[in-house]
PDB file of C-alpha atoms in Angstrom:
ATOM      1  CA  UNK G   1      -8.066 -46.768 124.739  1.00  0.00           C
ATOM      2  CA  UNK G   2      -7.123 -43.223 125.591  1.00  0.00           C
ATOM      3  CA  UNK G   3      -9.171 -42.586 128.704  1.00  0.00           C
ATOM      4  CA  UNK G   4      -9.155 -45.674 130.870  1.00  0.00           C
ATOM      5  CA  UNK G   5     -12.572 -47.178 131.071  1.00  0.00           C
ATOM      6  CA  UNK G   6     -14.094 -45.736 127.889  1.00  0.00           C
ATOM      7  CA  UNK G   7     -12.505 -48.700 126.258  1.00  0.00           C
ATOM      8  CA  UNK G   8     -13.660 -49.078 122.684  1.00  0.00           C
ATOM      9  CA  UNK G   9     -13.798 -45.746 120.970  1.00  0.00           C
ATOM     10  CA  UNK G  10     -13.353 -44.925 117.319  1.00  0.00           C
ATOM     11  CA  UNK G  11     -14.148 -42.204 114.871  1.00  0.00           C
ATOM     12  CA  UNK G  12     -14.321 -41.746 111.118  1.00  0.00           C
ATOM     13  CA  UNK G  13     -11.584 -39.446 109.814  1.00  0.00           C
ATOM     14  CA  UNK G  14      -8.794 -39.021 107.320  1.00  0.00           C
ATOM     15  CA  UNK G  15     -10.659 -39.747 104.112  1.00  0.00           C
ATOM     16  CA  UNK G  16     -10.167 -37.023 101.516  1.00  0.00           C
ATOM     17  CA  UNK G  17     -13.495 -37.842  99.897  1.00  0.00           C
ATOM     18  CA  UNK G  18     -15.325 -37.115 103.145  1.00  0.00           C
ATOM     19  CA  UNK G  19     -13.581 -33.764 103.486  1.00  0.00           C
ATOM     20  CA  UNK G  20     -14.566 -32.806  99.952  1.00  0.00           C
ATOM     21  CA  UNK G  21     -18.118 -33.978 100.496  1.00  0.00           C
ATOM     22  CA  UNK G  22     -18.396 -31.780 103.583  1.00  0.00           C
ATOM     23  CA  UNK G  23     -17.789 -28.811 101.343  1.00  0.00           C
ATOM     24  CA  UNK G  24     -20.122 -29.997  98.587  1.00  0.00           C
ATOM     25  CA  UNK G  25     -23.008 -31.539 100.511  1.00  0.00           C
ATOM     26  CA  UNK G  26     -22.704 -30.889 104.254  1.00  0.00           C
ATOM     27  CA  UNK G  27     -26.297 -31.816 105.073  1.00  0.00           C
ATOM     28  CA  UNK G  28     -26.049 -35.226 103.435  1.00  0.00           C
ATOM     29  CA  UNK G  29     -22.705 -35.961 105.124  1.00  0.00           C
ATOM     30  CA  UNK G  30     -24.219 -35.054 108.504  1.00  0.00           C
ATOM     31  CA  UNK G  31     -26.789 -37.792 107.907  1.00  0.00           C
ATOM     32  CA  UNK G  32     -24.341 -40.396 106.561  1.00  0.00           C
ATOM     33  CA  UNK G  33     -21.584 -40.150 109.189  1.00  0.00           C
ATOM     34  CA  UNK G  34     -23.841 -41.178 112.118  1.00  0.00           C
ATOM     35  CA  UNK G  35     -25.041 -44.185 110.100  1.00  0.00           C
ATOM     36  CA  UNK G  36     -21.410 -45.119 109.471  1.00  0.00           C
ATOM     37  CA  UNK G  37     -20.572 -44.788 113.165  1.00  0.00           C
ATOM     38  CA  UNK G  38     -23.571 -46.873 114.241  1.00  0.00           C
ATOM     39  CA  UNK G  39     -22.673 -49.649 111.811  1.00  0.00           C
ATOM     40  CA  UNK G  40     -19.029 -49.662 112.913  1.00  0.00           C
ATOM     41  CA  UNK G  41     -20.042 -49.631 116.573  1.00  0.00           C
ATOM     42  CA  UNK G  42     -22.291 -52.655 116.029  1.00  0.00           C
ATOM     43  CA  UNK G  43     -19.367 -54.568 114.484  1.00  0.00           C
ATOM     44  CA  UNK G  44     -17.078 -53.620 117.381  1.00  0.00           C
ATOM     45  CA  UNK G  45     -19.641 -54.516 120.067  1.00  0.00           C
ATOM     46  CA  UNK G  46     -20.181 -57.950 118.522  1.00  0.00           C
ATOM     47  CA  UNK G  47     -16.438 -58.578 118.339  1.00  0.00           C
ATOM     48  CA  UNK G  48     -15.879 -57.399 121.932  1.00  0.00           C
ATOM     49  CA  UNK G  49     -18.521 -59.847 123.158  1.00  0.00           C
ATOM     50  CA  UNK G  50     -16.922 -62.681 121.172  1.00  0.00           C
ATOM     51  CA  UNK G  51     -13.442 -61.969 122.516  1.00  0.00           C
ATOM     52  CA  UNK G  52     -14.661 -61.585 126.103  1.00  0.00           C
ATOM     53  CA  UNK G  53     -16.184 -65.060 125.705  1.00  0.00           C
ATOM     54  CA  UNK G  54     -12.972 -66.379 124.125  1.00  0.00           C
ATOM     55  CA  UNK G  55     -10.980 -65.135 127.137  1.00  0.00           C
ATOM     56  CA  UNK G  56     -13.394 -66.812 129.552  1.00  0.00           C
ATOM     57  CA  UNK G  57     -14.770 -63.622 131.062  1.00  0.00           C
ATOM     58  CA  UNK G  58     -18.210 -65.138 131.571  1.00  0.00           C
ATOM     59  CA  UNK G  59     -18.523 -65.134 135.349  1.00  0.00           C
ATOM     60  CA  UNK G  60     -22.193 -64.265 135.452  1.00  0.00           C
ATOM     61  CA  UNK G  61     -22.384 -63.095 131.842  1.00  0.00           C
ATOM     62  CA  UNK G  62     -23.441 -59.647 132.996  1.00  0.00           C
ATOM     63  CA  UNK G  63     -20.292 -57.835 131.849  1.00  0.00           C
ATOM     64  CA  UNK G  64     -20.439 -59.398 128.378  1.00  0.00           C
ATOM     65  CA  UNK G  65     -24.126 -58.696 127.887  1.00  0.00           C
ATOM     66  CA  UNK G  66     -23.570 -55.074 128.953  1.00  0.00           C
ATOM     67  CA  UNK G  67     -21.203 -54.361 126.024  1.00  0.00           C
ATOM     68  CA  UNK G  68     -22.881 -51.890 123.695  1.00  0.00           C
ATOM     69  CA  UNK G  69     -22.347 -48.601 121.883  1.00  0.00           C
ATOM     70  CA  UNK G  70     -23.069 -45.284 123.557  1.00  0.00           C
ATOM     71  CA  UNK G  71     -25.091 -42.651 121.808  1.00  0.00           C
ATOM     72  CA  UNK G  72     -23.243 -40.684 119.137  1.00  0.00           C
ATOM     73  CA  UNK G  73     -21.776 -37.465 120.494  1.00  0.00           C
ATOM     74  CA  UNK G  74     -19.469 -34.605 119.626  1.00  0.00           C
ATOM     75  CA  UNK G  75     -16.080 -34.719 121.305  1.00  0.00           C
ATOM     76  CA  UNK G  76     -13.461 -32.075 120.555  1.00  0.00           C
ATOM     77  CA  UNK G  77     -14.953 -31.292 117.159  1.00  0.00           C
ATOM     78  CA  UNK G  78     -15.223 -34.967 116.141  1.00  0.00           C
ATOM     79  CA  UNK G  79     -18.320 -37.146 115.991  1.00  0.00           C
ATOM     80  CA  UNK G  80     -17.661 -40.278 118.055  1.00  0.00           C
ATOM     81  CA  UNK G  81     -19.269 -43.342 119.568  1.00  0.00           C
ATOM     82  CA  UNK G  82     -17.797 -45.410 122.389  1.00  0.00           C
ATOM     83  CA  UNK G  83     -18.258 -49.155 122.752  1.00  0.00           C
ATOM     84  CA  UNK G  84     -17.656 -50.714 126.165  1.00  0.00           C
ATOM     85  CA  UNK G  85     -19.344 -52.631 129.017  1.00  0.00           C
ATOM     86  CA  UNK G  86     -21.976 -50.325 130.516  1.00  0.00           C
ATOM     87  CA  UNK G  87     -23.961 -50.223 133.717  1.00  0.00           C
ATOM     88  CA  UNK G  88     -23.139 -51.883 137.010  1.00  0.00           C
ATOM     89  CA  UNK G  89     -22.832 -55.486 138.079  1.00  0.00           C
ATOM     90  CA  UNK G  90     -25.027 -56.651 140.913  1.00  0.00           C
ATOM     91  CA  UNK G  91     -22.052 -57.310 143.178  1.00  0.00           C
ATOM     92  CA  UNK G  92     -19.059 -55.582 144.704  1.00  0.00           C
ATOM     93  CA  UNK G  93     -15.712 -56.921 145.828  1.00  0.00           C
ATOM     94  CA  UNK G  94     -17.178 -59.074 148.553  1.00  0.00           C
ATOM     95  CA  UNK G  95     -13.751 -60.476 149.478  1.00  0.00           C
ATOM     96  CA  UNK G  96     -12.941 -57.026 150.798  1.00  0.00           C
ATOM     97  CA  UNK G  97     -16.344 -56.426 152.356  1.00  0.00           C
ATOM     98  CA  UNK G  98     -17.490 -54.154 149.529  1.00  0.00           C
ATOM     99  CA  UNK G  99     -21.145 -54.815 148.814  1.00  0.00           C
ATOM    100  CA  UNK G 100     -21.596 -51.883 146.429  1.00  0.00           C
ATOM    101  CA  UNK G 101     -22.193 -52.499 142.746  1.00  0.00           C
ATOM    102  CA  UNK G 102     -19.078 -52.373 140.580  1.00  0.00           C
ATOM    103  CA  UNK G 103     -19.134 -50.871 137.079  1.00  0.00           C
ATOM    104  CA  UNK G 104     -19.052 -53.402 134.241  1.00  0.00           C
ATOM    105  CA  UNK G 105     -16.466 -51.183 132.528  1.00  0.00           C
ATOM    106  CA  UNK G 106     -14.223 -51.594 135.578  1.00  0.00           C
ATOM    107  CA  UNK G 107     -14.580 -55.376 135.421  1.00  0.00           C
ATOM    108  CA  UNK G 108     -13.623 -55.325 131.733  1.00  0.00           C
ATOM    109  CA  UNK G 109     -10.708 -52.929 132.307  1.00  0.00           C
ATOM    110  CA  UNK G 110      -9.279 -55.044 135.137  1.00  0.00           C
ATOM    111  CA  UNK G 111      -9.576 -58.185 132.991  1.00  0.00           C
ATOM    112  CA  UNK G 112      -7.827 -56.404 130.094  1.00  0.00           C
ATOM    113  CA  UNK G 113      -4.922 -55.143 132.207  1.00  0.00           C
ATOM    114  CA  UNK G 114      -4.733 -57.851 134.852  1.00  0.00           C
ATOM    115  CA  UNK G 115      -3.750 -57.308 138.472  1.00  0.00           C
ATOM    116  CA  UNK G 116      -0.828 -58.248 140.660  1.00  0.00           C
ATOM    117  CA  UNK G 117      -2.567 -61.611 141.121  1.00  0.00           C
ATOM    118  CA  UNK G 118      -4.138 -62.194 137.713  1.00  0.00           C
ATOM    119  CA  UNK G 119      -2.684 -62.247 134.227  1.00  0.00           C
ATOM    120  CA  UNK G 120      -3.996 -59.777 131.659  1.00  0.00           C
ATOM    121  CA  UNK G 121      -6.667 -61.050 129.303  1.00  0.00           C
ATOM    122  CA  UNK G 122      -6.431 -58.545 126.423  1.00  0.00           C
ATOM    123  CA  UNK G 123      -9.945 -59.201 125.115  1.00  0.00           C
ATOM    124  CA  UNK G 124     -10.475 -55.556 124.201  1.00  0.00           C
ATOM    125  CA  UNK G 125      -7.190 -55.112 122.350  1.00  0.00           C
ATOM    126  CA  UNK G 126      -7.742 -58.316 120.386  1.00  0.00           C
ATOM    127  CA  UNK G 127     -11.356 -57.377 119.606  1.00  0.00           C
ATOM    128  CA  UNK G 128     -10.394 -53.915 118.383  1.00  0.00           C
ATOM    129  CA  UNK G 129      -7.584 -55.243 116.191  1.00  0.00           C
ATOM    130  CA  UNK G 130      -9.746 -57.978 114.707  1.00  0.00           C
ATOM    131  CA  UNK G 131     -12.724 -55.679 114.087  1.00  0.00           C
ATOM    132  CA  UNK G 132     -10.800 -52.795 112.522  1.00  0.00           C
ATOM    133  CA  UNK G 133     -10.882 -54.022 108.921  1.00  0.00           C
ATOM    134  CA  UNK G 134     -14.571 -55.006 109.033  1.00  0.00           C
ATOM    135  CA  UNK G 135     -15.497 -51.653 110.604  1.00  0.00           C
ATOM    136  CA  UNK G 136     -13.836 -49.842 107.706  1.00  0.00           C
ATOM    137  CA  UNK G 137     -15.587 -52.111 105.200  1.00  0.00           C
ATOM    138  CA  UNK G 138     -19.101 -51.556 106.585  1.00  0.00           C
ATOM    139  CA  UNK G 139     -18.522 -47.830 106.914  1.00  0.00           C
ATOM    140  CA  UNK G 140     -17.242 -47.568 103.354  1.00  0.00           C
ATOM    141  CA  UNK G 141     -20.222 -49.586 102.078  1.00  0.00           C
ATOM    142  CA  UNK G 142     -22.598 -47.101 103.705  1.00  0.00           C
ATOM    143  CA  UNK G 143     -20.601 -44.141 102.405  1.00  0.00           C
ATOM    144  CA  UNK G 144     -20.588 -45.448  98.845  1.00  0.00           C
ATOM    145  CA  UNK G 145     -24.277 -46.356  98.895  1.00  0.00           C
ATOM    146  CA  UNK G 146     -25.513 -43.120 100.462  1.00  0.00           C
ATOM    147  CA  UNK G 147     -23.203 -40.563  98.879  1.00  0.00           C
ATOM    148  CA  UNK G 148     -23.484 -41.908  95.354  1.00  0.00           C
ATOM    149  CA  UNK G 149     -27.267 -42.089  95.106  1.00  0.00           C
TER     150      UNK G 149
END
């Protein structure tokens, strides 16, 4: 988590074979990398939902059901997808008289970090750590299948 509320972000990089393939077959790689990112994002979203449940973050269930991947985009020369709770909850901080809708990402971030009155519930950190190996596996499966046709 590098930028606060864009909580679950990852990218595919560092594989020598991918670098070589860019030189040899750039068009094919441009088609394969998004498929790899989508598959990895699906794994991460599922794991984030599971860990949010495990940490008891089901108040209304809205934050958990809002966890999903963003569209694939270019960021600083890299192709990335973010996975985090999206949209707004249908409530504010009514204790403080705030009736505006609060972002689901904010709810998840506060749960992850905790407050002066609540302990952290590191659902995101645990989800990311537990999903990492499976993300690599599904991405490699796609790479192998598509690039070695």
